[in-house]
């Protein structure tokens, strides 16, 4: 009898599951850029000299991870050299819309012999923004500040004689 009562009491319990809340349409979030590579807190040394037999130009990937709630809008990633914003059109990539949970990689290959015809200190900047914040006519960011994420690197590129002048490059805040 007690087993029957136990079974009856179990069958009488139940869960009430509420309807999921309606949050409305997705809203864009700021873009979060993190995990930059290589290390942006130290001067990166790049050689324009070709290596191997036959000679092959060195390719160095620069990039970061991004997350954002895009509400269906694409992200545009831009690569600038030497802070030439607007003076020359940057190399760009479009990233498909995603949610805040999705990690996306932005990577631009730097070829020192192609990208830096002169030795010395240079900068590489990667920016990410929603497409509506990108002024395509001017080739630059033209949106609210919270819609921009960026990372910059200082690079020392070898001179014609193969020497480097890393000491001439500005130090990052972490190195000072």
Short mmCIF file of C-alpha atoms in Angstrom, two decimals:
data_model
loop_
_atom_site.label_atom_id
_atom_site.label_comp_id
_atom_site.label_asym_id
_atom_site.label_seq_id
_atom_site.Cartn_x
_atom_site.Cartn_y
_atom_site.Cartn_z
CA UNK A 1 0.00 0.00 0.00
CA UNK A 2 2.81 2.41 0.86
CA UNK A 3 4.43 1.76 -2.52
CA UNK A 4 1.15 2.64 -4.20
CA UNK A 5 0.89 5.88 -2.21
CA UNK A 6 4.48 6.79 -3.12
CA UNK A 7 3.77 6.20 -6.78
CA UNK A 8 0.58 8.26 -6.58
CA UNK A 9 2.38 11.15 -4.89
CA UNK A 10 5.09 11.16 -7.57
CA UNK A 11 2.61 11.18 -10.39
CA UNK A 12 0.81 14.16 -8.90
CA UNK A 13 3.87 16.44 -8.95
CA UNK A 14 4.72 18.45 -12.00
CA UNK A 15 6.70 21.37 -13.23
CA UNK A 16 5.26 24.60 -14.41
CA UNK A 17 7.26 25.87 -17.35
CA UNK A 18 6.74 29.50 -18.14
CA UNK A 19 6.86 30.78 -21.68
CA UNK A 20 10.26 32.20 -22.56
CA UNK A 21 10.39 36.01 -22.32
CA UNK A 22 10.21 38.03 -25.50
CA UNK A 23 13.32 40.18 -25.67
CA UNK A 24 12.39 41.83 -28.93
CA UNK A 25 14.72 42.21 -31.88
CA UNK A 26 18.46 41.82 -31.35
CA UNK A 27 20.36 45.02 -30.55
CA UNK A 28 23.90 45.74 -31.74
CA UNK A 29 26.56 45.63 -29.06
CA UNK A 30 30.00 47.23 -28.93
CA UNK A 31 32.74 45.19 -30.59
CA UNK A 32 35.12 43.46 -28.22
CA UNK A 33 38.63 42.85 -29.60
CA UNK A 34 41.01 40.66 -27.60
CA UNK A 35 43.78 38.06 -27.85
CA UNK A 36 45.93 40.06 -30.29
CA UNK A 37 48.81 38.32 -32.03
CA UNK A 38 51.69 38.88 -32.21
CA UNK A 39 52.27 40.69 -28.93
CA UNK A 40 51.31 44.38 -29.40
CA UNK A 41 53.13 45.42 -26.22
CA UNK A 42 56.60 45.02 -27.68
CA UNK A 43 58.23 46.13 -30.91
CA UNK A 44 57.90 43.46 -33.61
CA UNK A 45 61.00 42.95 -35.76
CA UNK A 46 60.22 42.20 -39.44
CA UNK A 47 62.68 41.44 -42.20
CA UNK A 48 62.14 42.39 -45.84
CA UNK A 49 64.87 40.00 -46.91
CA UNK A 50 63.64 36.91 -48.71
CA UNK A 51 64.57 33.54 -47.27
CA UNK A 52 64.87 30.04 -48.67
CA UNK A 53 65.89 28.67 -52.03
CA UNK A 54 64.26 29.96 -54.18
CA UNK A 55 63.81 33.15 -52.11
CA UNK A 56 60.36 33.47 -50.56
CA UNK A 57 58.94 36.59 -48.96
CA UNK A 58 58.23 36.23 -45.27
CA UNK A 59 54.53 36.33 -44.34
CA UNK A 60 53.68 37.43 -40.79
CA UNK A 61 50.03 37.16 -39.63
CA UNK A 62 48.72 40.02 -37.45
CA UNK A 63 45.29 39.68 -35.93
CA UNK A 64 42.89 39.44 -33.01
CA UNK A 65 39.67 37.78 -31.88
CA UNK A 66 36.40 39.74 -31.94
CA UNK A 67 32.94 39.27 -30.46
CA UNK A 68 29.83 41.38 -30.95
CA UNK A 69 26.08 41.18 -31.25
CA UNK A 70 25.60 42.38 -34.79
CA UNK A 71 21.78 42.32 -35.13
CA UNK A 72 22.19 40.99 -38.67
CA UNK A 73 24.79 43.57 -39.79
CA UNK A 74 28.21 42.63 -41.20
CA UNK A 75 31.47 43.68 -39.56
CA UNK A 76 34.17 45.30 -41.60
CA UNK A 77 37.81 44.79 -40.58
CA UNK A 78 40.41 47.25 -41.86
CA UNK A 79 44.19 47.15 -41.95
CA UNK A 80 46.09 50.43 -42.01
CA UNK A 81 49.83 50.93 -42.29
CA UNK A 82 51.52 53.93 -40.68
CA UNK A 83 48.21 55.47 -39.53
CA UNK A 84 47.26 56.42 -43.11
CA UNK A 85 43.56 56.69 -42.29
CA UNK A 86 41.75 58.23 -45.23
CA UNK A 87 44.94 59.02 -47.19
CA UNK A 88 44.88 55.64 -48.88
CA UNK A 89 42.22 53.00 -48.82
CA UNK A 90 43.00 50.24 -46.35
CA UNK A 91 42.89 46.55 -47.05
CA UNK A 92 39.53 45.33 -45.75
CA UNK A 93 37.58 42.14 -45.00
CA UNK A 94 33.88 41.60 -44.37
CA UNK A 95 32.78 39.25 -41.60
CA UNK A 96 29.34 37.65 -41.50
CA UNK A 97 26.92 38.82 -38.80
CA UNK A 98 27.13 36.87 -35.54
CA UNK A 99 25.97 36.88 -31.94
CA UNK A 100 27.93 37.83 -28.84
CA UNK A 101 28.69 34.16 -28.14
CA UNK A 102 30.51 33.69 -31.48
CA UNK A 103 34.26 34.28 -31.64
CA UNK A 104 35.60 35.45 -34.98
CA UNK A 105 39.22 35.78 -36.05
CA UNK A 106 40.53 38.79 -37.93
CA UNK A 107 43.91 38.09 -39.53
CA UNK A 108 45.84 40.14 -42.04
CA UNK A 109 49.03 38.76 -43.57
CA UNK A 110 51.88 41.25 -43.58
CA UNK A 111 54.56 40.77 -46.21
CA UNK A 112 57.38 43.11 -45.14
CA UNK A 113 58.95 43.32 -48.60
CA UNK A 114 55.60 44.35 -50.11
CA UNK A 115 54.05 46.39 -47.30
CA UNK A 116 57.12 48.35 -46.17
CA UNK A 117 59.32 49.55 -49.06
CA UNK A 118 61.47 51.50 -46.58
CA UNK A 119 63.17 50.26 -43.43
CA UNK A 120 62.70 51.83 -40.03
CA UNK A 121 59.77 52.03 -37.64
CA UNK A 122 56.23 51.58 -38.86
CA UNK A 123 52.81 50.87 -37.41
CA UNK A 124 50.14 48.32 -38.25
CA UNK A 125 46.58 48.99 -37.11
CA UNK A 126 43.59 46.69 -37.33
CA UNK A 127 40.14 48.18 -36.81
CA UNK A 128 36.74 46.48 -36.63
CA UNK A 129 33.35 48.20 -36.93
CA UNK A 130 29.85 47.51 -38.17
CA UNK A 131 29.42 48.19 -41.87
CA UNK A 132 27.08 51.14 -41.23
CA UNK A 133 29.92 52.88 -39.32
CA UNK A 134 32.33 52.61 -42.24
CA UNK A 135 32.48 55.56 -44.63
CA UNK A 136 33.32 53.72 -47.85
CA UNK A 137 33.87 56.93 -49.84
CA UNK A 138 36.57 58.17 -47.43
CA UNK A 139 37.86 54.72 -46.42
CA UNK A 140 37.55 55.39 -42.68
CA UNK A 141 35.47 54.97 -39.53
CA UNK A 142 32.50 57.33 -39.33
CA UNK A 143 30.29 56.01 -36.53
CA UNK A 144 29.72 56.25 -32.79
CA UNK A 145 32.88 55.61 -30.69
CA UNK A 146 31.43 52.50 -29.06
CA UNK A 147 31.22 50.84 -32.49
CA UNK A 148 35.00 50.79 -33.00
CA UNK A 149 37.57 48.30 -31.76
CA UNK A 150 41.21 48.52 -32.74
CA UNK A 151 44.69 47.23 -32.04
CA UNK A 152 48.05 48.67 -33.15
CA UNK A 153 51.55 47.26 -33.36
CA UNK A 154 54.90 49.01 -33.76
CA UNK A 155 57.23 47.18 -36.12
CA UNK A 156 60.91 47.65 -36.89
CA UNK A 157 61.69 46.80 -40.50
CA UNK A 158 65.25 46.13 -41.66
CA UNK A 159 67.17 48.68 -43.72
CA UNK A 160 68.65 48.01 -47.16
CA UNK A 161 71.84 46.68 -45.53
CA UNK A 162 69.84 44.23 -43.39
CA UNK A 163 70.31 46.12 -40.12
CA UNK A 164 67.58 47.06 -37.68
CA UNK A 165 67.22 50.23 -35.61
CA UNK A 166 64.79 48.98 -32.98
CA UNK A 167 66.10 51.67 -30.58
CA UNK A 168 64.60 54.33 -32.89
CA UNK A 169 61.08 52.90 -32.49
CA UNK A 170 58.75 54.28 -29.82
CA UNK A 171 58.24 51.91 -26.93
CA UNK A 172 54.84 50.67 -25.94
CA UNK A 173 53.42 51.80 -22.60
CA UNK A 174 54.21 48.40 -21.09
CA UNK A 175 57.89 48.70 -22.05
CA UNK A 176 58.27 52.21 -20.66
#
